[in-house]
């Protein structure tokens, strides 16, 4: 089958580690169901995989990709939930110490077919295209959990989103504005800030700028580069919800500010199958749709990876299979 995959990772030249071509998949585990992939979406996780982050040599070669929408062998249109819990695990799969994402232990979604457990298939609403549905399982599910499960803020609250163009940021802007939050966004690109306002942001600011007032919750996936400004933006008793650290994982903790103002730091990782199902229902009810930066053929995957590596993206890059 055709696939975008990595056979030898490279920390220094990750784009050079990408391969697109024929791939012989291993035999799937018992109980896994086959899905013919119609569309898959690109995440920064895929760039990290090319560098070997979370992907040791003994698991290579590996098909890349966490996100997909397609058709199973029963003819059902489905979305693939990419968090795989360990056998026998019950409850929230994001809390399973042995959980993995597709493309970490099992072949990912950037291929003609992907195999996953039955419980990892979620019905695709007819109102969502396959390209839109493929955007949901990682970035949009992460944003949904951050906003509606982890964050203590309710609709009507003022929230700040650090970053304006990435998949998680654009998902947070879209979901929060549709749910009635007052959404502020920071960024360094004026064009992306304009597009953030078009998605529903009430106001936008240059990264690190002084805000008109402090906010209830900050959503931060950037890490070191924005951490200090995230803490400074919070009202006393406020919270920062973090799901990543693309600029580095070890900022100054600023503990004096945290304890004196009674701030909370809340971690959030991916989401559950039930949250993915609720996310699809939210989109169906509100008409919110993922902003898609571009749709490329799987054979042009290298172009999509290069654009993401350069940061020249607003919304999701999708591959049509």
Tab-separated table of C-alpha atoms in Angstrom, residues 66 154 191 234 239 251 280 283 296 319:
chain	number	residue	atom	x	y	z
A	66	UNK	CA	-2.345	10.241	13.997
A	154	UNK	CA	-17.210	28.998	31.947
A	191	UNK	CA	-2.071	38.275	8.804
A	234	UNK	CA	-3.741	35.779	34.767
A	239	UNK	CA	-5.276	29.113	35.608
A	251	UNK	CA	10.754	27.771	31.597
A	280	UNK	CA	-18.390	15.909	16.422
A	283	UNK	CA	-19.585	20.882	15.299
A	296	UNK	CA	-2.548	17.936	-0.794
A	319	UNK	CA	-3.690	14.834	2.757
